[in-house]
mmCIF file of C-alpha atoms and ligand atoms in Angstrom:
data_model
loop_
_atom_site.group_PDB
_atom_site.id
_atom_site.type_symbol
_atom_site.label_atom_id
_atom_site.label_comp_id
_atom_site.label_asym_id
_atom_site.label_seq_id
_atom_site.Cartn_x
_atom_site.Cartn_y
_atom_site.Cartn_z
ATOM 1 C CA UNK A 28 14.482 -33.067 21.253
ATOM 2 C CA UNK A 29 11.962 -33.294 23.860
ATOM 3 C CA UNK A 30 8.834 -32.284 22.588
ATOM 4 C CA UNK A 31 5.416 -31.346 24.682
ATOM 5 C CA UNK A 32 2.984 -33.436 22.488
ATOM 6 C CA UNK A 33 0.185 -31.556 22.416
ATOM 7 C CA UNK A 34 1.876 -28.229 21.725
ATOM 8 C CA UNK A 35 -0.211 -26.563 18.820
ATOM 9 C CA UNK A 36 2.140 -24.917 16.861
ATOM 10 C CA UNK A 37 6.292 -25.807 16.795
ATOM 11 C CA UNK A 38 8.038 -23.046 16.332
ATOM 12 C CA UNK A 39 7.267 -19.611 17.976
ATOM 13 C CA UNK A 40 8.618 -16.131 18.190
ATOM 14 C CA UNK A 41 8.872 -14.256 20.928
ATOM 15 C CA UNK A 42 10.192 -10.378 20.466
ATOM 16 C CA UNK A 43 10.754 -8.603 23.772
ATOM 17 C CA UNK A 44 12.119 -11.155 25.550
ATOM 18 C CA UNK A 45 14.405 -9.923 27.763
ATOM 19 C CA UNK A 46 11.731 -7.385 29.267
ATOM 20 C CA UNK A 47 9.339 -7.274 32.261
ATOM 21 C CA UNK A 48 6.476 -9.461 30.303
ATOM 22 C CA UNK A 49 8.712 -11.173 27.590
ATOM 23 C CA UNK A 50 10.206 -12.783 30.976
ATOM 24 C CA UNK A 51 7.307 -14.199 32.262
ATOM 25 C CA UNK A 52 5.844 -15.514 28.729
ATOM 26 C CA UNK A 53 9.384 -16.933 28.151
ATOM 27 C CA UNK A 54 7.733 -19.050 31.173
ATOM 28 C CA UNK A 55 4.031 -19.439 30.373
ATOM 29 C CA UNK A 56 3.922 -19.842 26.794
ATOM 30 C CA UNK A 57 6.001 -22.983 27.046
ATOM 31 C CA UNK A 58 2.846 -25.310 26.846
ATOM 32 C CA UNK A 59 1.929 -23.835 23.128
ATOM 33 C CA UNK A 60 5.247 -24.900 21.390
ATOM 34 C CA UNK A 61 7.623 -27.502 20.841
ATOM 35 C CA UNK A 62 10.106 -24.654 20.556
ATOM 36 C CA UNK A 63 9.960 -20.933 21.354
ATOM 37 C CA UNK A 64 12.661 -18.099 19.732
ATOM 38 C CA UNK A 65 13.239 -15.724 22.252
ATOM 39 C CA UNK A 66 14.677 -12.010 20.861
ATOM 40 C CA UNK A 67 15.626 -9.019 21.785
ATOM 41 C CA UNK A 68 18.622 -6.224 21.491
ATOM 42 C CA UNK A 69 19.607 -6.415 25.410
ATOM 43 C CA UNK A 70 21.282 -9.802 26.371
ATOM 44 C CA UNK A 71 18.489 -12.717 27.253
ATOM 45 C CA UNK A 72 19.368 -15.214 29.662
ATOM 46 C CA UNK A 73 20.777 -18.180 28.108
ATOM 47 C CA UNK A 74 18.676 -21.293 26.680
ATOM 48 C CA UNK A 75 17.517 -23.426 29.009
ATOM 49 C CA UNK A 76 16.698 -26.342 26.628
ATOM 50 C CA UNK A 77 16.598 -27.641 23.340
ATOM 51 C CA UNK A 78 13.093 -26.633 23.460
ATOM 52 C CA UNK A 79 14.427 -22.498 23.384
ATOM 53 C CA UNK A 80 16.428 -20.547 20.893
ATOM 54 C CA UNK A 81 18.063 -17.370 21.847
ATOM 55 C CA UNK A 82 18.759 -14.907 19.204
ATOM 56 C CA UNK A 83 19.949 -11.089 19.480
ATOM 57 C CA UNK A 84 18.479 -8.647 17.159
ATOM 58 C CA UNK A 85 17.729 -5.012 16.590
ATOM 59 C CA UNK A 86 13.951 -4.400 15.331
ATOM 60 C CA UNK A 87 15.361 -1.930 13.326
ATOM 61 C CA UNK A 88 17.321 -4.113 11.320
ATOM 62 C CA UNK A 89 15.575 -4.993 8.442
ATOM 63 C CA UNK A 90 17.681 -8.114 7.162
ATOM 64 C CA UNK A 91 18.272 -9.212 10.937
ATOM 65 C CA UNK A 92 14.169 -9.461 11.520
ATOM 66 C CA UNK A 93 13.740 -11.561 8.197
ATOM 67 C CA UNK A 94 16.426 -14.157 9.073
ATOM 68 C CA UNK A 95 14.608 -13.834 12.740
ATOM 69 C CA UNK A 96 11.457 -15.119 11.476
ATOM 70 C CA UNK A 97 12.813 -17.157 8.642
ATOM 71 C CA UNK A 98 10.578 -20.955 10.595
ATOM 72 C CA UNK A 99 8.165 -20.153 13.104
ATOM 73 C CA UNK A 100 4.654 -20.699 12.632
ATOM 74 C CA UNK A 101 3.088 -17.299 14.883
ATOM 75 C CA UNK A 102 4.711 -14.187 16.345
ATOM 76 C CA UNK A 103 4.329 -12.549 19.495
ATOM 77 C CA UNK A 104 5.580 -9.015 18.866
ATOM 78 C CA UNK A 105 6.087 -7.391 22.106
ATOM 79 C CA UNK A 106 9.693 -5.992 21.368
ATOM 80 C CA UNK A 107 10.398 -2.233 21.829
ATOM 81 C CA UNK A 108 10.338 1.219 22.857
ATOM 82 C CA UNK A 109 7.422 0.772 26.225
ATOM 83 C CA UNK A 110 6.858 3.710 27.428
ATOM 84 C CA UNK A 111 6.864 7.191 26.497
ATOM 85 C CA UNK A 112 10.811 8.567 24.213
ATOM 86 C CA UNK A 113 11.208 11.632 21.956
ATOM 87 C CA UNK A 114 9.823 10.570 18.421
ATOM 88 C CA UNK A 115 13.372 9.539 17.207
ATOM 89 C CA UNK A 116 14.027 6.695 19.626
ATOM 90 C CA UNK A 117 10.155 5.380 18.933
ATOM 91 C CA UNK A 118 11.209 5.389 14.981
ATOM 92 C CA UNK A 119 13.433 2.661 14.554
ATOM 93 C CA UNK A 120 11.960 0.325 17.204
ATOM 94 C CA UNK A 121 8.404 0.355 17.003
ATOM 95 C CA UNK A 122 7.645 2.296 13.736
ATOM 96 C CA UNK A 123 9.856 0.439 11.656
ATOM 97 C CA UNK A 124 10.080 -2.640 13.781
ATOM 98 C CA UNK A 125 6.290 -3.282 13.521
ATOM 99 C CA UNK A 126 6.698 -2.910 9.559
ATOM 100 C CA UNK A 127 10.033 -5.241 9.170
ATOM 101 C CA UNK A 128 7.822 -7.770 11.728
ATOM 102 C CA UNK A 129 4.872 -7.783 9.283
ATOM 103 C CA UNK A 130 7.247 -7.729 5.996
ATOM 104 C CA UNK A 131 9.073 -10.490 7.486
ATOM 105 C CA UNK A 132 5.934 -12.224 7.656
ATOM 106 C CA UNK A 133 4.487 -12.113 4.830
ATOM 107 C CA UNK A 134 8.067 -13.034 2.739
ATOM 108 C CA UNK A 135 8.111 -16.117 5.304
ATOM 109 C CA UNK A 136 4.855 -16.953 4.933
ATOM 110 C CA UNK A 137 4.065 -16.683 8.906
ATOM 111 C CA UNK A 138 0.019 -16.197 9.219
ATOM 112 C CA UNK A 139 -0.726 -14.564 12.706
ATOM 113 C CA UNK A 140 0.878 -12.106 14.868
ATOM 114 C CA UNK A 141 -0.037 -10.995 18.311
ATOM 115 C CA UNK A 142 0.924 -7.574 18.670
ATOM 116 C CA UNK A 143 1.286 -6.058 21.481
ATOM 117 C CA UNK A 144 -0.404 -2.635 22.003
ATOM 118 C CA UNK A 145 -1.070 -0.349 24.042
ATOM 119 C CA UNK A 146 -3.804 1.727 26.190
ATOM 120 C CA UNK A 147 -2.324 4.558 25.075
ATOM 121 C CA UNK A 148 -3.593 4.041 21.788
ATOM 122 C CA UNK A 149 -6.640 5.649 23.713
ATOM 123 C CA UNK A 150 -4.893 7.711 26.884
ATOM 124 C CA UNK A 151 -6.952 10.975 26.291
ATOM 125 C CA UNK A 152 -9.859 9.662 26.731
ATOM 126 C CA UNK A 153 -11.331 10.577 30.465
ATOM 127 C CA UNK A 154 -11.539 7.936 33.119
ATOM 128 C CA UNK A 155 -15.246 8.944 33.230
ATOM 129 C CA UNK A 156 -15.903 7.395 29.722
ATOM 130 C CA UNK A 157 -16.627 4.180 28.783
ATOM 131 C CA UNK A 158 -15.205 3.148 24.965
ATOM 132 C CA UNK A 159 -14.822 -0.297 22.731
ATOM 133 C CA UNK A 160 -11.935 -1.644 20.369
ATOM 134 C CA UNK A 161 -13.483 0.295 18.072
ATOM 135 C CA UNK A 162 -13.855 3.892 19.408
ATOM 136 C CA UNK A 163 -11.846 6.289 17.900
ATOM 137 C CA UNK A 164 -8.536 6.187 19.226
ATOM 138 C CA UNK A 165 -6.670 9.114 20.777
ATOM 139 C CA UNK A 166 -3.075 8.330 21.333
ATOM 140 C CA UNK A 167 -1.687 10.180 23.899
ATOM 141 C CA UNK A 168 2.250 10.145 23.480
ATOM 142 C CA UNK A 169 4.615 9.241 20.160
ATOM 143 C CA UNK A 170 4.545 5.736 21.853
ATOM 144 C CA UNK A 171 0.662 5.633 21.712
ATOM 145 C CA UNK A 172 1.216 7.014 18.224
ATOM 146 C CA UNK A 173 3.395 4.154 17.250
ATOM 147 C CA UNK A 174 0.818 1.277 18.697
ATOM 148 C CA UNK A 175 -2.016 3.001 16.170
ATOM 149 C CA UNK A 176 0.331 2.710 13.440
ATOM 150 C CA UNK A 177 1.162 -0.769 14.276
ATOM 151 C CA UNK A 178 -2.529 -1.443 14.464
ATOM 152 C CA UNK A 179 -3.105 0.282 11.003
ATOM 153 C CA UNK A 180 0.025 -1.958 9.759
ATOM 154 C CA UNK A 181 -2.145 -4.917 11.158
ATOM 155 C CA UNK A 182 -5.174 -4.384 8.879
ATOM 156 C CA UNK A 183 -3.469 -4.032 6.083
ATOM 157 C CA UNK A 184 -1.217 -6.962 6.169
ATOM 158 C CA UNK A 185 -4.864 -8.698 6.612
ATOM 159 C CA UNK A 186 -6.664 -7.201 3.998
ATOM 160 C CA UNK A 187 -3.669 -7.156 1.477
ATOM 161 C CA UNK A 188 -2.154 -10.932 2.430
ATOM 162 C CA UNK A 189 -4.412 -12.438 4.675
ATOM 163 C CA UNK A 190 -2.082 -12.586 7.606
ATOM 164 C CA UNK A 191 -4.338 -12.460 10.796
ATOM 165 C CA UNK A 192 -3.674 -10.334 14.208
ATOM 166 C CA UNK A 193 -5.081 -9.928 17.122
ATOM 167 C CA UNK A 194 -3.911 -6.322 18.571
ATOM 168 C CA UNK A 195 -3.887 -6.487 22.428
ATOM 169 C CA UNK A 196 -4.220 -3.026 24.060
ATOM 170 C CA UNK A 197 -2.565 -3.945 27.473
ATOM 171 C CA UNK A 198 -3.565 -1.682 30.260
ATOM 172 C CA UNK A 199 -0.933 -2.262 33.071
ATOM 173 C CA UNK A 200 0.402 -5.722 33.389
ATOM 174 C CA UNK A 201 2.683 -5.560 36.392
ATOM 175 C CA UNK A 202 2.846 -8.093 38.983
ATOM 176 C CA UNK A 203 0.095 -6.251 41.086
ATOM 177 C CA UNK A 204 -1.261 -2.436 40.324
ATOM 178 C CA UNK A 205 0.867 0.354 41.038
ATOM 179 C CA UNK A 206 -1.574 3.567 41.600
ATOM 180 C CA UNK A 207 -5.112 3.964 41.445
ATOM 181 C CA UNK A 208 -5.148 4.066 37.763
ATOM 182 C CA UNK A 209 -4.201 0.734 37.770
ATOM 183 C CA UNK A 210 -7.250 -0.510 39.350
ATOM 184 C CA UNK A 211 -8.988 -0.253 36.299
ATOM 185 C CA UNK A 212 -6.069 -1.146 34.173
ATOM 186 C CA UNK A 213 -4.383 -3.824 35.816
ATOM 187 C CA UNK A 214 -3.860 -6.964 34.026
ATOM 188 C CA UNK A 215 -2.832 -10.258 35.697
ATOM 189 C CA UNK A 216 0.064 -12.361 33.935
ATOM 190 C CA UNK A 217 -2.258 -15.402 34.286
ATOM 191 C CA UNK A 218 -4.857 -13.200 32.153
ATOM 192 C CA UNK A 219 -2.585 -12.379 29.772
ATOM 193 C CA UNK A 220 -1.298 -15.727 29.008
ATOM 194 C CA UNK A 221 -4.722 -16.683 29.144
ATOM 195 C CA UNK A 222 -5.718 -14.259 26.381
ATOM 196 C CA UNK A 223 -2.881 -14.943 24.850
ATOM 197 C CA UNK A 224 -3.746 -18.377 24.307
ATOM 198 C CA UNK A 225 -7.161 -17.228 22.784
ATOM 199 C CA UNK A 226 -5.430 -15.105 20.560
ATOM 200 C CA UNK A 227 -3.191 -17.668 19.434
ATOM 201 C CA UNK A 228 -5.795 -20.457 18.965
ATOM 202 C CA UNK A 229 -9.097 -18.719 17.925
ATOM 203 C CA UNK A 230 -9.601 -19.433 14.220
ATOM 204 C CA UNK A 231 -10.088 -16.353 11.436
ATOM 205 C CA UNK A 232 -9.807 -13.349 13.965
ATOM 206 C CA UNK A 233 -9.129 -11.134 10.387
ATOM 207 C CA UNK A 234 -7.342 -8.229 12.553
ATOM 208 C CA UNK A 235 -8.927 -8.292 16.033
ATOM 209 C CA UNK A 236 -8.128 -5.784 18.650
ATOM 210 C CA UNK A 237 -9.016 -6.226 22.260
ATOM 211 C CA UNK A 238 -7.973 -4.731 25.814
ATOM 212 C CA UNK A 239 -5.848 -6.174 27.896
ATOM 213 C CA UNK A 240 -7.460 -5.812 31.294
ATOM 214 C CA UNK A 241 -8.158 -8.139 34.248
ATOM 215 C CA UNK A 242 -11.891 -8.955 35.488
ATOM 216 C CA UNK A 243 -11.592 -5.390 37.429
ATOM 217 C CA UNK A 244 -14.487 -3.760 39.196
ATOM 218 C CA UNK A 245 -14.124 -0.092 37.734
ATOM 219 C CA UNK A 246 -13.016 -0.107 34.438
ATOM 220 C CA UNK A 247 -13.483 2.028 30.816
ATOM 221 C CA UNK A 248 -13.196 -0.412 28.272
ATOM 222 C CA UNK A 249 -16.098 -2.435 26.796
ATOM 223 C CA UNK A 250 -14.060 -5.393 26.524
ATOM 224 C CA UNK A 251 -16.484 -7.746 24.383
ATOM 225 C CA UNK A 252 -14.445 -8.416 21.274
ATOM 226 C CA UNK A 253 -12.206 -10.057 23.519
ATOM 227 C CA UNK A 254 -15.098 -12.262 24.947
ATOM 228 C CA UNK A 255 -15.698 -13.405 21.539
ATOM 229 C CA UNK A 256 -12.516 -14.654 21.542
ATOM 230 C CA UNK A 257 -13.710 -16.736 24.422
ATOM 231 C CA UNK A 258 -11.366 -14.763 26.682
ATOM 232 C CA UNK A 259 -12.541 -14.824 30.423
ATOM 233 C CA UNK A 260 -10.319 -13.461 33.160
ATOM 234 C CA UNK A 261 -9.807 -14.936 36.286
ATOM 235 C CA UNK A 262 -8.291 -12.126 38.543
ATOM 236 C CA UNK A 263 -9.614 -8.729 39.722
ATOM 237 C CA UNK A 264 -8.036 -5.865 40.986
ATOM 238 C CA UNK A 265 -10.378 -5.554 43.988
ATOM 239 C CA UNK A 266 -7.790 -7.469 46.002
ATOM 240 C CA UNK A 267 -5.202 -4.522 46.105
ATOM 241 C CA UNK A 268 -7.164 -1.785 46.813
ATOM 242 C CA UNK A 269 -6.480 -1.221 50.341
ATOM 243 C CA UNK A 270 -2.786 -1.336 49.351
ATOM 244 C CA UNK A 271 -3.234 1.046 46.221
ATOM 245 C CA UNK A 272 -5.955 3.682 48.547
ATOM 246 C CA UNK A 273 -3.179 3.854 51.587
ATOM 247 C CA UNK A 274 -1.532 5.738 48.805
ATOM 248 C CA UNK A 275 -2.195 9.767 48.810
ATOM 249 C CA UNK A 276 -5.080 10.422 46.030
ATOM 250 C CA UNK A 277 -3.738 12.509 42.858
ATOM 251 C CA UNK A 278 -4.655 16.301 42.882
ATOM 252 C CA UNK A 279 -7.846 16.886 41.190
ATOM 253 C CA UNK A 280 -6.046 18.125 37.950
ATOM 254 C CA UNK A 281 -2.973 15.359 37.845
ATOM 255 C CA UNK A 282 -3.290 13.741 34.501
ATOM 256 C CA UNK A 283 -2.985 10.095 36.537
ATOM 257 C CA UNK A 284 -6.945 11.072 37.912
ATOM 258 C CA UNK A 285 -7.805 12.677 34.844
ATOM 259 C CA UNK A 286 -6.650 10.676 31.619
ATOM 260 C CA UNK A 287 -7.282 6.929 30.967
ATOM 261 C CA UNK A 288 -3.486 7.052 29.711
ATOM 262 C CA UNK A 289 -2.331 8.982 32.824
ATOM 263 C CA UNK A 290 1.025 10.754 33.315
ATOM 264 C CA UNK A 291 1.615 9.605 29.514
ATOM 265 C CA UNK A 292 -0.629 12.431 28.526
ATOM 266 C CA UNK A 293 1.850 15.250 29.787
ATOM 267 C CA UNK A 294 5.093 13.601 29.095
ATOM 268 C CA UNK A 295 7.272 15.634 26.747
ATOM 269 C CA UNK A 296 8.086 18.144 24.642
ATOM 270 C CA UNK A 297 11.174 16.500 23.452
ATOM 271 C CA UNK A 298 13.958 19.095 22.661
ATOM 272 C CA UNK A 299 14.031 23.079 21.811
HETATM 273 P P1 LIG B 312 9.914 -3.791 28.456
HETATM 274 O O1 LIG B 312 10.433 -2.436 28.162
HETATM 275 O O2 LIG B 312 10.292 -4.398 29.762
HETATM 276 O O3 LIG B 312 10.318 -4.795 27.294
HETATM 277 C C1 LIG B 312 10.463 -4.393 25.955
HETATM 278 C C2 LIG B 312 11.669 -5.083 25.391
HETATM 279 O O4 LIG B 312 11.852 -4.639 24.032
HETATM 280 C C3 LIG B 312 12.957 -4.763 26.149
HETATM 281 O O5 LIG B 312 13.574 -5.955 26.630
HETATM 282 C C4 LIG B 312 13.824 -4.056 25.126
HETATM 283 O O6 LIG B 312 15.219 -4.386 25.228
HETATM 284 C C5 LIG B 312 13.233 -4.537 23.818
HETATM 285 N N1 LIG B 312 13.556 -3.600 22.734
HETATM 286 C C6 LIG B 312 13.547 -2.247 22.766
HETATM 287 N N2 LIG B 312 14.010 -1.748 21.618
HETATM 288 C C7 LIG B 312 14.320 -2.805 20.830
HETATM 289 C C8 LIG B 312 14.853 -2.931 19.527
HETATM 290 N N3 LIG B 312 15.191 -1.867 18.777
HETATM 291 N N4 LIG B 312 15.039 -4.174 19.038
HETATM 292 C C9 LIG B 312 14.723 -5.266 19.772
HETATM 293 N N5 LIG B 312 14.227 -5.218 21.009
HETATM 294 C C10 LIG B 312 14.019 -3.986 21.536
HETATM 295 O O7 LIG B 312 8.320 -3.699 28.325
HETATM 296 P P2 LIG B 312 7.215 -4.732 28.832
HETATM 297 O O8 LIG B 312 6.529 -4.130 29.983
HETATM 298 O O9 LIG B 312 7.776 -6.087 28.931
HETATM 299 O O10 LIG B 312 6.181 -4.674 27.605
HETATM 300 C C11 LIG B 312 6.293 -5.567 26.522
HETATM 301 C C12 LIG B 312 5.453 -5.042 25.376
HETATM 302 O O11 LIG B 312 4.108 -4.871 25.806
HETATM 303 C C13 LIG B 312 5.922 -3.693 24.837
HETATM 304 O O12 LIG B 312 5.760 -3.671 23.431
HETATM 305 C C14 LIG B 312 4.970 -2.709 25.479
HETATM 306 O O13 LIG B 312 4.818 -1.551 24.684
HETATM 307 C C15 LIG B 312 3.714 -3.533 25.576
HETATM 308 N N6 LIG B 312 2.867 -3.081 26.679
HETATM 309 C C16 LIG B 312 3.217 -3.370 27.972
HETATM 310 C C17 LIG B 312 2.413 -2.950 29.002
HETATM 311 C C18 LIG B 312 2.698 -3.316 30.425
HETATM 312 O O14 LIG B 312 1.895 -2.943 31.290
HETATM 313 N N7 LIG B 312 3.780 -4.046 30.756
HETATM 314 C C19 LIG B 312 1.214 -2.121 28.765
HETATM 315 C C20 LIG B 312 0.960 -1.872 27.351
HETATM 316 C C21 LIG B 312 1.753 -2.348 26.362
HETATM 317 C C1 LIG B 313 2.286 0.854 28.700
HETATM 318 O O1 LIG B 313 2.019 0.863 27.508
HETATM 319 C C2 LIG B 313 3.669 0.654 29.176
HETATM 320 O O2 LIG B 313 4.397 -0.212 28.350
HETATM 321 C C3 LIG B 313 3.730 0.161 30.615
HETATM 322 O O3 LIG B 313 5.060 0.313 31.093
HETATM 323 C C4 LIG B 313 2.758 0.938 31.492
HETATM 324 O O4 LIG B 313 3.138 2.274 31.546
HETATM 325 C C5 LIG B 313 1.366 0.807 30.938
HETATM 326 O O5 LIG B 313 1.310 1.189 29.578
HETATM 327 C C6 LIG B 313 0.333 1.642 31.683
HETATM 328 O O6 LIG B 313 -0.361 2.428 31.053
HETATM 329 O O7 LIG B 313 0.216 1.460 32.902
#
């Protein structure tokens, strides 16, 4: 097998893989392991070395995650429902997929997980207030319900069996920023790989959440827990916002100008 050296851990799992960020990571996390596990329910490309394992499976599927993490060393959970469903299709994938993650975990003795959450954890809070990891949170969809739980399922598995996470709220990690929301949101994929190398790496983090924003000019989140972790971002917004302000500005009551979640905060009712 070839082997990177210097890689810190051997065997890691990446959930989500087949989707917008589990692509790229499938990239940039290369450096931290002598072999990464790449999942997901929709087909993944196909291994391109000894140094990748491909492997299909359903969150929801109990006995498929346990044989899933059955030999790696950390998780990276970013598998499932991303945006905003009716509370049924959130169940299976992120509600019970965060709990057969952590389960699987603990039977396998795996001792840290990156999760990866969400700003909607927080959306109703206004884009005029500023708030920290540890604000109350205010989740602004059944998808920003299921990141809180998955959160909640994250200090427990610490305080119960010791098995440490770092909860990253992303904010918008696209390749550039979409709207003017997104100024303040916006999160590079260098940054993220970044923090997700201080997330991997930092030792006793207990359960640690942090934002997952770029080194933007306007922003709402007190982002200093994530400092601790020695996390400092290299990109900024700034350099897309004559691109994002050609763009017509929101009407004063659009949730996108109002909301730090945005159009999350009127999507739904779901059925009758
Ligand atoms: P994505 O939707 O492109 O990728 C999610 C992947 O999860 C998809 O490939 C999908 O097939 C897979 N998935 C869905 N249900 C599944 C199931 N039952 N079993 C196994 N796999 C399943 O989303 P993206 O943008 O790549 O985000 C990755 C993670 O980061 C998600 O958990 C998302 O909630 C979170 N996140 C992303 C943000 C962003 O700006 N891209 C912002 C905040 C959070
Ligand atoms: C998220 O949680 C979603 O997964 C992503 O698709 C974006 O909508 C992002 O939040 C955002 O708030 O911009």
């Amino acid at each position: 097998m070839t082997t990177t050296p210097t890689a810190p851990f051997n065997r890691l799992l990446l959930t989500g893989a087949a989707g917008g960020l589990g692509k790229v990571l499938r990239e940039t996390l290369r450096p931290y392991a002598n072999v990464i596990r790449l999942s997901d329910i929709a087909d993944i490309a196909p291994a391109i070395d000894d140094r990748e394992e491909v492997v299909t499976c359903d969150l929801s599927d109990k006995q498929a995650v346990h044989q899933l993490v059955e030999g790696v060393d950390a998780i990276l959970h970013f598998g499932g429902v991303s945006v905003e469903r009716s509370f049924e299709e959130i169940l299976g994938a992120n509600i019970c997929g965060v709990f057969h993650i952590y389960e699987a975990a603990r039977k396998h003795g795996v001792k840290r997980v990156i999760f990866a959450s969400s700003n909607h954890v927080i959306g109703f809070y206004k884009q005029d207030q500023v708030i920290d990891a540890h604000s109350p949170r205010r989740p602004d969809s059944y998808y920003g319900l299921s990141k809180s739980y998955g959160e909640d399922m994250a200090t427990f598995y610490f305080d119960r069996y010791g098995i440490e996470t770092v909860s990253i709220r992303i904010g918008s990690s696209f390749p550039e920023p979409q709207n003017r929301r997104m100024m303040s949101t916006w999160l590079s994929f260098g940054d993220l790989t970044q923090l997700l190398e201080r997330a991997l790496l930092t030792p006793d983090v207990g359960h640690t959440v942090v934002y997952g924003m770029s080194d933007n000019k306007d922003i709402w989140w007190d982002n200093r827990f994530a400092s601790a972790l020695g996390y400092v971002p290299k990109d900024s917004s700034e350099v897309f916002r004559d691109k994002v302000e050609a763009q017509p500005m929101p009407a004063a009551d659009d949730p996108a100008r109002i909301y730090q979640g945005g159009a999350f905060c009127a999507a739904g009712p779901f059925g009758d």
